[in-house]
mmCIF file of C-alpha atoms in Angstrom:
data_model
loop_
_atom_site.group_PDB
_atom_site.id
_atom_site.type_symbol
_atom_site.label_atom_id
_atom_site.label_comp_id
_atom_site.label_asym_id
_atom_site.label_seq_id
_atom_site.Cartn_x
_atom_site.Cartn_y
_atom_site.Cartn_z
ATOM 1 C CA MET A 1 32.717 97.097 45.166
ATOM 2 C CA ILE A 2 33.803 95.673 41.973
ATOM 3 C CA VAL A 3 35.222 92.733 43.840
ATOM 4 C CA GLN A 4 32.014 92.383 45.698
ATOM 5 C CA GLY A 5 30.097 92.645 42.451
ATOM 6 C CA LYS A 6 32.169 89.922 40.907
ATOM 7 C CA ILE A 7 31.718 87.713 43.952
ATOM 8 C CA GLY A 8 28.006 88.485 43.973
ATOM 9 C CA ASN A 9 27.738 87.669 40.274
ATOM 10 C CA VAL A 10 29.610 84.410 40.796
ATOM 11 C CA ASN A 11 27.322 83.475 43.682
ATOM 12 C CA PHE A 12 24.306 84.459 41.631
ATOM 13 C CA PHE A 13 25.356 82.349 38.658
ATOM 14 C CA ARG A 14 26.356 79.505 40.921
ATOM 15 C CA ASN A 15 22.968 79.538 42.630
ATOM 16 C CA LEU A 16 21.223 79.902 39.283
ATOM 17 C CA SER A 17 23.148 77.059 37.653
ATOM 18 C CA HIS A 18 22.780 74.942 40.743
ATOM 19 C CA HIS A 19 19.042 75.634 40.795
ATOM 20 C CA ILE A 20 18.692 74.897 37.069
ATOM 21 C CA TYR A 21 20.810 71.785 37.368
ATOM 22 C CA LEU A 22 18.770 70.485 40.333
ATOM 23 C CA GLU A 23 15.474 71.222 38.579
ATOM 24 C CA LYS A 24 16.631 69.310 35.519
ATOM 25 C CA LYS A 25 17.768 66.507 37.733
ATOM 26 C CA LYS A 26 14.457 66.485 39.583
ATOM 27 C CA LYS A 27 12.591 66.482 36.323
ATOM 28 C CA SER A 28 14.654 63.646 35.003
ATOM 29 C CA VAL A 29 14.037 61.608 38.180
ATOM 30 C CA GLU A 30 10.335 62.419 38.036
ATOM 31 C CA GLU A 31 10.265 61.587 34.359
ATOM 32 C CA SER A 32 12.085 58.315 34.940
ATOM 33 C CA VAL A 33 9.667 57.401 37.739
ATOM 34 C CA GLU A 34 6.734 58.172 35.438
ATOM 35 C CA ASP A 35 8.314 56.141 32.652
ATOM 36 C CA LEU A 36 8.925 53.290 35.046
ATOM 37 C CA ASP A 37 5.332 53.495 36.264
ATOM 38 C CA GLU A 38 4.053 53.385 32.679
ATOM 39 C CA ASN A 39 6.300 50.421 31.905
ATOM 40 C CA ILE A 40 5.050 48.566 34.952
ATOM 41 C CA LYS A 41 1.434 49.278 34.012
ATOM 42 C CA SER A 42 1.946 48.076 30.448
ATOM 43 C CA SER A 43 3.766 44.967 31.686
ATOM 44 C CA LEU A 44 0.923 44.203 34.072
ATOM 45 C CA GLU A 45 -1.606 44.572 31.256
ATOM 46 C CA ASP A 46 0.441 42.234 29.057
ATOM 47 C CA LEU A 47 0.673 39.752 31.914
ATOM 48 C CA LYS A 48 -3.090 39.917 32.497
ATOM 49 C CA ASP A 49 -3.736 39.307 28.788
ATOM 50 C CA SER A 50 -1.356 36.346 28.761
ATOM 51 C CA LEU A 51 -2.964 34.944 31.884
ATOM 52 C CA ARG A 52 -6.437 35.243 30.351
ATOM 53 C CA SER A 53 -5.317 33.442 27.197
ATOM 54 C CA VAL A 54 -3.651 30.658 29.217
ATOM 55 C CA LYS A 55 -6.780 30.289 31.356
ATOM 56 C CA ILE A 56 -8.959 29.974 28.254
ATOM 57 C CA GLU A 57 -6.569 27.418 26.753
ATOM 58 C CA VAL A 58 -6.500 25.349 29.970
ATOM 59 C CA GLU A 59 -10.305 25.354 30.161
ATOM 60 C CA ARG A 60 -10.517 24.258 26.519
ATOM 61 C CA ILE A 61 -8.018 21.430 27.047
ATOM 62 C CA SER A 62 -9.678 20.358 30.300
ATOM 63 C CA HIS A 63 -13.103 20.291 28.682
ATOM 64 C CA GLY A 64 -11.734 18.318 25.731
ATOM 65 C CA SER A 65 -10.004 15.760 27.946
ATOM 66 C CA GLU A 66 -13.124 15.433 30.102
ATOM 67 C CA ASN A 67 -15.205 14.644 27.020
ATOM 68 C CA ASN A 68 -12.541 12.204 25.839
ATOM 69 C CA THR A 69 -12.428 10.497 29.241
ATOM 70 C CA ASN A 70 -16.216 10.222 29.386
ATOM 71 C CA ARG A 71 -16.307 8.770 25.872
ATOM 72 C CA GLN A 72 -13.618 6.215 26.752
ATOM 73 C CA LEU A 73 -15.482 5.293 29.941
ATOM 74 C CA VAL A 74 -18.698 4.682 27.994
ATOM 75 C CA GLU A 75 -16.799 2.536 25.471
ATOM 76 C CA LEU A 76 -15.180 0.525 28.272
ATOM 77 C CA LYS A 77 -18.528 -0.051 29.971
ATOM 78 C CA SER A 78 -20.063 -1.299 26.730
ATOM 79 C CA GLU A 79 -17.112 -3.640 26.107
ATOM 80 C CA VAL A 80 -17.348 -5.049 29.639
ATOM 81 C CA ALA A 81 -21.087 -5.566 29.183
ATOM 82 C CA SER A 82 -20.560 -7.436 25.909
ATOM 83 C CA VAL A 83 -17.826 -9.668 27.399
ATOM 84 C CA LYS A 84 -20.022 -10.322 30.415
ATOM 85 C CA GLY A 85 -22.890 -11.258 28.109
ATOM 86 C CA LEU A 86 -20.658 -13.653 26.204
ATOM 87 C CA LEU A 87 -19.260 -15.301 29.302
ATOM 88 C CA LEU A 88 -22.499 -15.578 31.218
ATOM 89 C CA GLY A 89 -24.784 -16.770 28.418
ATOM 90 C CA ARG A 90 -27.580 -19.100 29.573
ATOM 91 C CA LYS A 91 -26.597 -21.848 27.177
ATOM 92 C CA GLN A 92 -23.123 -22.212 28.665
ATOM 93 C CA PHE A 93 -24.139 -22.984 32.234
ATOM 94 C CA PRO A 94 -26.816 -25.410 33.455
ATOM 95 C CA SER A 95 -29.403 -23.978 35.759
ATOM 96 C CA VAL A 96 -29.011 -24.656 39.457
ATOM 97 C CA ALA A 97 -32.400 -26.402 39.776
ATOM 98 C CA ASN A 98 -31.556 -29.065 37.151
ATOM 99 C CA SER A 99 -28.261 -30.204 38.627
ATOM 100 C CA PRO A 100 -28.536 -32.755 41.466
ATOM 101 C CA VAL A 101 -26.836 -31.869 44.713
ATOM 102 C CA VAL A 102 -24.324 -34.508 45.779
ATOM 103 C CA PRO A 103 -23.403 -34.469 49.451
ATOM 104 C CA PRO A 104 -19.685 -34.507 50.165
ATOM 105 C CA SER A 105 -18.265 -37.919 50.956
ATOM 106 C CA ILE A 106 -14.965 -39.548 51.774
ATOM 107 C CA PRO A 107 -13.177 -40.737 48.615
ATOM 108 C CA ALA A 108 -12.857 -44.484 48.137
ATOM 109 C CA TRP A 109 -9.081 -44.482 48.273
ATOM 110 C CA GLN A 110 -9.220 -43.054 51.787
ATOM 111 C CA MET A 111 -11.658 -45.669 53.055
ATOM 112 C CA SER A 112 -10.143 -48.961 54.215
ATOM 113 C CA SER A 113 -11.758 -52.364 53.922
ATOM 114 C CA VAL A 114 -9.820 -53.510 56.989
ATOM 115 C CA SER A 115 -11.382 -52.356 60.232
ATOM 116 C CA PRO A 116 -9.043 -52.372 63.219
ATOM 117 C CA ASP A 117 -10.106 -54.376 66.255
ATOM 118 C CA ASN A 118 -9.797 -53.042 69.714
ATOM 119 C CA ASN A 119 -8.957 -56.507 71.078
ATOM 120 C CA ASP A 120 -5.476 -57.057 72.406
ATOM 121 C CA ASP A 121 -5.549 -60.760 71.412
ATOM 122 C CA HIS A 122 -3.708 -60.198 68.113
ATOM 123 C CA ASP A 123 -0.241 -59.387 69.395
ATOM 124 C CA GLY A 124 1.492 -56.970 67.007
ATOM 125 C CA GLU A 125 -0.785 -57.570 64.046
ATOM 126 C CA VAL A 126 -3.282 -54.869 65.011
ATOM 127 C CA ASP A 127 -0.527 -52.359 65.578
ATOM 128 C CA GLU A 128 0.824 -52.979 62.099
ATOM 129 C CA THR A 129 -2.661 -52.548 60.605
ATOM 130 C CA LYS A 130 -3.087 -49.251 62.420
ATOM 131 C CA GLU A 131 0.246 -48.090 61.075
ATOM 132 C CA ASP A 132 -0.834 -49.085 57.570
ATOM 133 C CA LEU A 133 -3.996 -47.019 57.964
ATOM 134 C CA LEU A 134 -2.095 -44.043 59.300
ATOM 135 C CA GLU A 135 0.358 -44.189 56.433
ATOM 136 C CA VAL A 136 -2.425 -44.434 53.860
ATOM 137 C CA GLY A 137 -4.303 -41.444 55.225
ATOM 138 C CA SER A 138 -1.245 -39.297 55.829
ATOM 139 C CA GLY A 139 -2.270 -36.911 53.046
ATOM 140 C CA SER A 140 0.572 -37.524 50.649
ATOM 141 C CA GLY A 141 -1.571 -36.306 47.761
ATOM 142 C CA SER A 142 -1.439 -39.392 45.523
ATOM 143 C CA SER A 143 -4.592 -41.239 44.516
ATOM 144 C CA GLU A 144 -3.139 -44.726 45.130
ATOM 145 C CA PRO A 145 -2.727 -46.241 48.610
ATOM 146 C CA GLU A 146 0.811 -46.115 49.832
ATOM 147 C CA HIS A 147 2.484 -48.925 51.709
ATOM 148 C CA GLY A 148 5.991 -48.151 52.784
ATOM 149 C CA MET A 149 8.612 -50.107 54.610
ATOM 150 C CA LYS A 150 8.153 -50.269 58.342
ATOM 151 C CA THR A 151 11.156 -48.398 59.623
ATOM 152 C CA SER A 152 11.651 -46.371 62.701
ATOM 153 C CA GLU A 153 11.863 -43.190 60.639
ATOM 154 C CA SER A 154 8.445 -43.675 59.040
ATOM 155 C CA SER A 155 6.950 -44.421 62.458
ATOM 156 C CA LEU A 156 8.378 -41.204 63.832
ATOM 157 C CA GLU A 157 7.029 -39.198 60.924
ATOM 158 C CA ILE A 158 3.537 -40.503 61.515
ATOM 159 C CA MET A 159 3.606 -39.585 65.169
#
């Protein structure tokens, strides 16, 4: 019985220590979960506060830049209006009713005093005159009439 008593006592103490050890372990896990939960809650509150302050700061900056942009836009409009007033003053430009309307005409340098005849009596003379007229009106861009040498190259360019 003594042996059984010792074995019983050992089992009793083992169960007791095991039970106490597990309860402490459970409490420590529960306590750590509670601590973690509290930490998360406090972190969330800090995050919410930071977010509120950032939101307020962004609204303040946005409102300030909007006012600045509107002010700059008003200044730009007034500057454009003053430049427009300077450029389009009535004294600078004559009115449309006072200026005579000149119909478009052919410039004198393009008109020729020689009129080509359609008669075939003048052998090659008429052909040369036509070539002269074609060369003059070829649109070279100069204001003086141009008379070039009669070569085959110039004749080909005209055609």
